C-alpha positions as a Markdown table, in Angstrom:
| # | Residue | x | y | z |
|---|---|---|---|---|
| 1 | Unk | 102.3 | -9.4 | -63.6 |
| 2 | Unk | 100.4 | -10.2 | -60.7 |
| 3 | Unk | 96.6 | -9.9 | -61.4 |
| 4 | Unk | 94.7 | -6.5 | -58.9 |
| 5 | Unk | 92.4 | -7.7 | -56.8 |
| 6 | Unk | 88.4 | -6.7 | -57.3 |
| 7 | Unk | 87.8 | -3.9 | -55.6 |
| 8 | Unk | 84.4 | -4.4 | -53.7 |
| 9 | Unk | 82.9 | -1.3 | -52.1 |
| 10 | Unk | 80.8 | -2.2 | -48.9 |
| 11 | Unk | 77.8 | 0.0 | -47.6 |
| 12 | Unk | 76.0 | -0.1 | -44.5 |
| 13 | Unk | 75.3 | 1.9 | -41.5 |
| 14 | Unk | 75.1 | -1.4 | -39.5 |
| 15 | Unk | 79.1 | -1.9 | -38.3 |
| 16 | Unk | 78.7 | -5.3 | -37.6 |
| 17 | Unk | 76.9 | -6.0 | -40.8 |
| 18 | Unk | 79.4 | -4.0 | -42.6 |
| 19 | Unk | 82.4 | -6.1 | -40.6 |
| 20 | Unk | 81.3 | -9.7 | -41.3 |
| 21 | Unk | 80.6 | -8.9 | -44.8 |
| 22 | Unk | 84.0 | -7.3 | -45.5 |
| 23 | Unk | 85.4 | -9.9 | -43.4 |
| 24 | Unk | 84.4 | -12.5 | -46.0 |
| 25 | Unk | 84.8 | -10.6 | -48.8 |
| 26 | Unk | 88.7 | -10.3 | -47.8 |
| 27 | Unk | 88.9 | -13.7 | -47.2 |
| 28 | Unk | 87.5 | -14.5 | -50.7 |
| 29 | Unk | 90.3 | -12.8 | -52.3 |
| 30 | Unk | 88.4 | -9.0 | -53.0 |
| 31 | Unk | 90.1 | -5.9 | -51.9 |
| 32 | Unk | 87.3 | -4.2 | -49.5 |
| 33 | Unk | 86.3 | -0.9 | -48.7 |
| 34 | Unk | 83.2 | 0.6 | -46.3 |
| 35 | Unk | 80.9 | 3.1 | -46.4 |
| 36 | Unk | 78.2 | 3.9 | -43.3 |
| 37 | Unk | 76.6 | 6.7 | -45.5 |
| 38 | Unk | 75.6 | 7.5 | -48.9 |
| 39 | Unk | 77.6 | 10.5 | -49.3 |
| 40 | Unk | 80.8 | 8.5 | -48.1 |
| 41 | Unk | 79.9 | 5.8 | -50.2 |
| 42 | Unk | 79.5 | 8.0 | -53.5 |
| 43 | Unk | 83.1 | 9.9 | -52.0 |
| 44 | Unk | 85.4 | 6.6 | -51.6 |
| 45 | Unk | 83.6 | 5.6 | -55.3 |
| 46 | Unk | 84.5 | 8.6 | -56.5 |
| 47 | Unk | 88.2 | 8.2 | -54.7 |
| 48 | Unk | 88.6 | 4.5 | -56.3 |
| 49 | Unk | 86.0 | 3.0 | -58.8 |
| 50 | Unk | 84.4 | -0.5 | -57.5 |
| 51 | Unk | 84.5 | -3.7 | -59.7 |
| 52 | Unk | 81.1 | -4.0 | -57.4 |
| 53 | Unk | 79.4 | -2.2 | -54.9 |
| 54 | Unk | 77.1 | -3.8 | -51.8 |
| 55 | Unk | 74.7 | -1.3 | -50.8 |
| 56 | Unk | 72.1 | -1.3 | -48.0 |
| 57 | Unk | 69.1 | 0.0 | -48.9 |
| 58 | Unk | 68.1 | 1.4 | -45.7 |
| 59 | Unk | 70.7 | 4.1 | -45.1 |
| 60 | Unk | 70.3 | 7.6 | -43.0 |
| 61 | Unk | 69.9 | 10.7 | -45.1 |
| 62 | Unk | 70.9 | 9.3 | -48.5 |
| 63 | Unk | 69.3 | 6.0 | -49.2 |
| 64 | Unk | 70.3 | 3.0 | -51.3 |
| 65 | Unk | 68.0 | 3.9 | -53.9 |
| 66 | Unk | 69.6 | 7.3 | -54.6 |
| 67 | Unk | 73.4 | 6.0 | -54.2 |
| 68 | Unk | 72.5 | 3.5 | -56.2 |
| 69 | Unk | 71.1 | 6.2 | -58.7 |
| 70 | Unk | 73.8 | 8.6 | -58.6 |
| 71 | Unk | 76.8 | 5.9 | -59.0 |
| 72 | Unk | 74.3 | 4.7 | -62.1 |
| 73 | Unk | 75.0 | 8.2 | -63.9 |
| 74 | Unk | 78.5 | 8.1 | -63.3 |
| 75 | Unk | 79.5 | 4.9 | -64.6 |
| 76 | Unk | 78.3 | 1.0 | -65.1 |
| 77 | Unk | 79.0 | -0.7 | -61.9 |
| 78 | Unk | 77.1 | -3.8 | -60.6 |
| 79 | Unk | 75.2 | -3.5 | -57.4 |
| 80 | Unk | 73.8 | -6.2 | -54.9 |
| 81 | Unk | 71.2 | -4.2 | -52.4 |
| 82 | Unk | 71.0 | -5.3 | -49.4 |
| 83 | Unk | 68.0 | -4.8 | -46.7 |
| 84 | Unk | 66.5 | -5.9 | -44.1 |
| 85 | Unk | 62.9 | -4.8 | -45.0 |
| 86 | Unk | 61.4 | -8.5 | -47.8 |
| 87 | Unk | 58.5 | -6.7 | -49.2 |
| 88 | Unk | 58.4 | -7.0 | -53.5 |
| 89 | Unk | 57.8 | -3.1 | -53.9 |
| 90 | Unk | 61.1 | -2.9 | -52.4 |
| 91 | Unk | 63.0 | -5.5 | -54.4 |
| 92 | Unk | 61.5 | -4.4 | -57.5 |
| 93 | Unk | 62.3 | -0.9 | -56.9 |
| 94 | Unk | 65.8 | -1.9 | -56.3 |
| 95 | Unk | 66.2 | -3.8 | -59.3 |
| 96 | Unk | 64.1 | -0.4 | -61.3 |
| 97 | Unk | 67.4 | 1.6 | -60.5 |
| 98 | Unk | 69.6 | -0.9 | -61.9 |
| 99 | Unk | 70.6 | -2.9 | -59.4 |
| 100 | Unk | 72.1 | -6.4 | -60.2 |
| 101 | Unk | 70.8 | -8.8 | -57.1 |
| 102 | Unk | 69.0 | -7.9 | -54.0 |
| 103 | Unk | 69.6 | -10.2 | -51.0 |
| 104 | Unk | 67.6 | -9.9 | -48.0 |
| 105 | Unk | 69.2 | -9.9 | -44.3 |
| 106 | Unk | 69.1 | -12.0 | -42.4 |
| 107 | Unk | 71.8 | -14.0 | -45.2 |
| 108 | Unk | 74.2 | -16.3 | -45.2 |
| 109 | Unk | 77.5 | -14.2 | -46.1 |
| 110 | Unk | 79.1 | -17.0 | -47.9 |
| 111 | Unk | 76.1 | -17.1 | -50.4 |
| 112 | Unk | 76.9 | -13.7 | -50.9 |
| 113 | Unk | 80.3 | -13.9 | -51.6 |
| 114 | Unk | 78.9 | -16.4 | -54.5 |
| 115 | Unk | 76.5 | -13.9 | -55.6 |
| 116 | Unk | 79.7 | -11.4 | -56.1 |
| 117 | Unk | 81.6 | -14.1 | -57.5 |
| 118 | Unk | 78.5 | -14.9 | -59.8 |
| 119 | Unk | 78.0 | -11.2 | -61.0 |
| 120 | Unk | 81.5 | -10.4 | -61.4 |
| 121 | Unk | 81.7 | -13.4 | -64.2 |
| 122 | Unk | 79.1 | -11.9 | -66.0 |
| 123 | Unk | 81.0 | -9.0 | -66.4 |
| 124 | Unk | 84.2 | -10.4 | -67.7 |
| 125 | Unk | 83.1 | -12.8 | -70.5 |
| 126 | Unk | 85.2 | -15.6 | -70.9 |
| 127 | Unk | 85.7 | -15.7 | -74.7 |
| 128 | Unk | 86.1 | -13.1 | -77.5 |
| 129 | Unk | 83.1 | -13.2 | -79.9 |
| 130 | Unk | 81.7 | -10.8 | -83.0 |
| 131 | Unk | 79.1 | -8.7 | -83.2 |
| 132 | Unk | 75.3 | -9.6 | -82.9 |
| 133 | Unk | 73.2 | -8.0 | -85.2 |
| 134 | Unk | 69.0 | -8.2 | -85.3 |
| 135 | Unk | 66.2 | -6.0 | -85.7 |
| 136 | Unk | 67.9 | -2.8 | -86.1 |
| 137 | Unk | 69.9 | -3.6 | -83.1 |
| 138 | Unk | 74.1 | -4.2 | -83.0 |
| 139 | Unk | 75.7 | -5.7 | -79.7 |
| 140 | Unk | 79.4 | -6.2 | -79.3 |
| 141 | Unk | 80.0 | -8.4 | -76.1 |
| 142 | Unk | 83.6 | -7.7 | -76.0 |
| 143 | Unk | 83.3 | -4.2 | -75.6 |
| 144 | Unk | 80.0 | -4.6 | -73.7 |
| 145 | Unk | 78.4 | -1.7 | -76.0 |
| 146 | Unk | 75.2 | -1.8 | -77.7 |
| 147 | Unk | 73.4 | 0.3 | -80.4 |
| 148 | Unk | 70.1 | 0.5 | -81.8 |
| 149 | Unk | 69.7 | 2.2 | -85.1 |
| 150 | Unk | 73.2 | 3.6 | -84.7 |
| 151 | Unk | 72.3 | 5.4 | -81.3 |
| 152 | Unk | 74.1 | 3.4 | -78.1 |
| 153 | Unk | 71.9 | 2.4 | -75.8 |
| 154 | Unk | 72.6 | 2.9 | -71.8 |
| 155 | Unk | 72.1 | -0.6 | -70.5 |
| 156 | Unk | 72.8 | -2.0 | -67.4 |
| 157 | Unk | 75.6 | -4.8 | -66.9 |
| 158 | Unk | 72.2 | -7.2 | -66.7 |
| 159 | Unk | 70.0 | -5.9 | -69.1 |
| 160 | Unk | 73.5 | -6.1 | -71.5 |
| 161 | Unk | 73.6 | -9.6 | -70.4 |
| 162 | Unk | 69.9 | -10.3 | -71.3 |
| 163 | Unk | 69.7 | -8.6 | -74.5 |
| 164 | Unk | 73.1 | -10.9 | -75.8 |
| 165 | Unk | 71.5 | -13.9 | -74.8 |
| 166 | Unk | 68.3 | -13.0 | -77.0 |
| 167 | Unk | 70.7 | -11.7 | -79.5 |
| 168 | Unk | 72.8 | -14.9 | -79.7 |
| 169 | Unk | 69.2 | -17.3 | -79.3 |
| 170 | Unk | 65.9 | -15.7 | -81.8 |
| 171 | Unk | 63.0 | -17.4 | -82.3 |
| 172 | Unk | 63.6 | -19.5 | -79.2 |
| 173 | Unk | 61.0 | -19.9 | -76.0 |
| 174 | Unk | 63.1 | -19.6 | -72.8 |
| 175 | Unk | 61.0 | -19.6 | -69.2 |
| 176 | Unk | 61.8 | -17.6 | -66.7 |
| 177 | Unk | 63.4 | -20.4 | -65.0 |
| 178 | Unk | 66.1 | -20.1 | -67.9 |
| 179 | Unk | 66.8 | -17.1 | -67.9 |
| 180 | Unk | 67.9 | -17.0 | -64.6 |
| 181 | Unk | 70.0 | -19.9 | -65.1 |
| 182 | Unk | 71.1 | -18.9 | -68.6 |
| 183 | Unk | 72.0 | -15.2 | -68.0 |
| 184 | Unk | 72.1 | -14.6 | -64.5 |
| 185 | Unk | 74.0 | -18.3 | -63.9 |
| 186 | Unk | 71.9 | -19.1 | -60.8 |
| 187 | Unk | 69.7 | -22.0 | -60.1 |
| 188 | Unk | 68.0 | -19.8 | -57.6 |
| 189 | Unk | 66.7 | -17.1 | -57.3 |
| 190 | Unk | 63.5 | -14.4 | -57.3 |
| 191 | Unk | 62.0 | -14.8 | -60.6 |
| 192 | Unk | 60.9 | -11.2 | -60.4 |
| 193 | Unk | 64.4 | -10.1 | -61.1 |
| 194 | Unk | 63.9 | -11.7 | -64.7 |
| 195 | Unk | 60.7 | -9.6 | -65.2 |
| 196 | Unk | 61.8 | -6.3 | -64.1 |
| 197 | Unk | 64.8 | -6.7 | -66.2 |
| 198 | Unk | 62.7 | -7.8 | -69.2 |
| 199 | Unk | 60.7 | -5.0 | -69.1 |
| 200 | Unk | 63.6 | -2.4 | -68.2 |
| 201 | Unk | 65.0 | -3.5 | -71.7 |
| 202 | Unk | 61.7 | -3.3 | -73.4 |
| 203 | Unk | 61.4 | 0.1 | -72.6 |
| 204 | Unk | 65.1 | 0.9 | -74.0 |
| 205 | Unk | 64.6 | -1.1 | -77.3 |
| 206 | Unk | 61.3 | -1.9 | -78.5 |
| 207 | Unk | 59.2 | 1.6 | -80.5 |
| 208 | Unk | 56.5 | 0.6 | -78.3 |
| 209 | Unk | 57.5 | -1.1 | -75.2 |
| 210 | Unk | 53.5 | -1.4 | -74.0 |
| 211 | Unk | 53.4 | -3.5 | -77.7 |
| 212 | Unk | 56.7 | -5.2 | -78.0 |
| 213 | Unk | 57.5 | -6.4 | -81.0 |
| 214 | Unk | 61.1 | -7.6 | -80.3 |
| 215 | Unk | 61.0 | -9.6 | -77.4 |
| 216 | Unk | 57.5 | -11.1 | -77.4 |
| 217 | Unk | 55.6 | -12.7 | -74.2 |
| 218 | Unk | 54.7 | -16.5 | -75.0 |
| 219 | Unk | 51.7 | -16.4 | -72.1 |
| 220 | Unk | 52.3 | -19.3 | -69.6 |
| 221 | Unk | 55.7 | -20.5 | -70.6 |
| 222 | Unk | 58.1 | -17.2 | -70.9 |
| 223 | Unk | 59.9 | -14.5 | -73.4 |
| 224 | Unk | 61.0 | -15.3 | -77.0 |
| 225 | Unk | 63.4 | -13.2 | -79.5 |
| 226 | Unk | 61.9 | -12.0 | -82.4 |
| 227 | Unk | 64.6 | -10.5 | -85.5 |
| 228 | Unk | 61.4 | -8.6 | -86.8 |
């Protein structure tokens, strides 16, 4: 049985932005659609569920930031933001609503096409394993669900990703450096998106994410695992 293609969801009011972008995507193997709006982007979502969706920020009427909201709350789907506007409030506030990578225009398409490759992987893990346990907390990575105290937790595809890797690693130091490496699979990268994501999970874990007890900061070198 042949395999279905990803299904990547493209969305930008810019045509020609939209056109190179699809154009690569198709050649990479991806099945593409486009979206100039947020309400046609949440419509053809709605229509056909992306594997992953590449969403401008700066869209008219409905922007990024609430499509990227409102396809949040209707299912896990990974998201790579797109915009032309650098500033760190705005990747931050990207990565706040769960998005997965943020890549600022002017970019190379082809490193975007790894980026989708990259996130896509992380998705699909390439082995069966058991459960994690620690600290109150049970992850399954086959079934990408995750529970603390018996309650499931709504994580995001990355904040899953980072919570396994402290799961499978406790009482270890990594850097931030690492992480990105480890759980994100890039050797590049903002570094940012590693703290925003750390503290996104704090917040969803810890009793007191302004004292975390779980996953502790280890000043001047990075984040360590503690099983409590």
């Amino acid at each position: 049985m042949e395999q279905q293609q990803p299904r990547i969801l493209v969305v930008d009011d810019d045509p020609t932005v939209a056109e190179v972008v699809s154009g690569y995507l198709d050649r990479a193997g991806y099945a593409v659609d486009r979206a100039g709006d947020g309400p046609d982007a949440l419509a053809r979502a709605a229509e056909h569920w992306p594997d992953l969706v590449v969403l401008d920020l700066m869209l008219p009427g409905m922007d990024g930031l609430e499509v990227c909201r409102r396809m949040r709350g209707q299912g896990p789907v990974p998201v790579i933001m797109l915009t032309a506007r650098g500033d760190e409030d705005d990747r931050i506030l990207g990565l706040e609503v769960g998005a997965d990578d943020y890549v600022t225009k002017p970019f190379s398409p082809r490193e975007l096409v790894l980026r989708v490759e990259s996130v896509l992987r992380r998705v699909r893990p390439a082995q069966p394993s058991g459960l994690l346990r620690a600290a109150g907390l049970t992850v399954d990575p086959d079934a990408r669900r995750a529970q603390k105290g018996g309650t499931e937790l709504a994580l995001t595809i990355r904040e899953f990703d980072l919570l396994t890797f402290f799961l499978r690693h406790p009482g270890r130091v990594f850097s931030r450096e690492d992480l990105m490496r480890d759980v994100w699979g890039w050797d590049f990268g903002d570094l940012s998106t590693v703290t925003v994501h750390v503290r996104r999970l704090r917040g969803k874990i810890e009793d007191d994410p302004a004292r975390p007890r779980l996953i502790q900061t280890v000043w001047g070198v990075g984040y360590r695992f503690e099983e409590g």
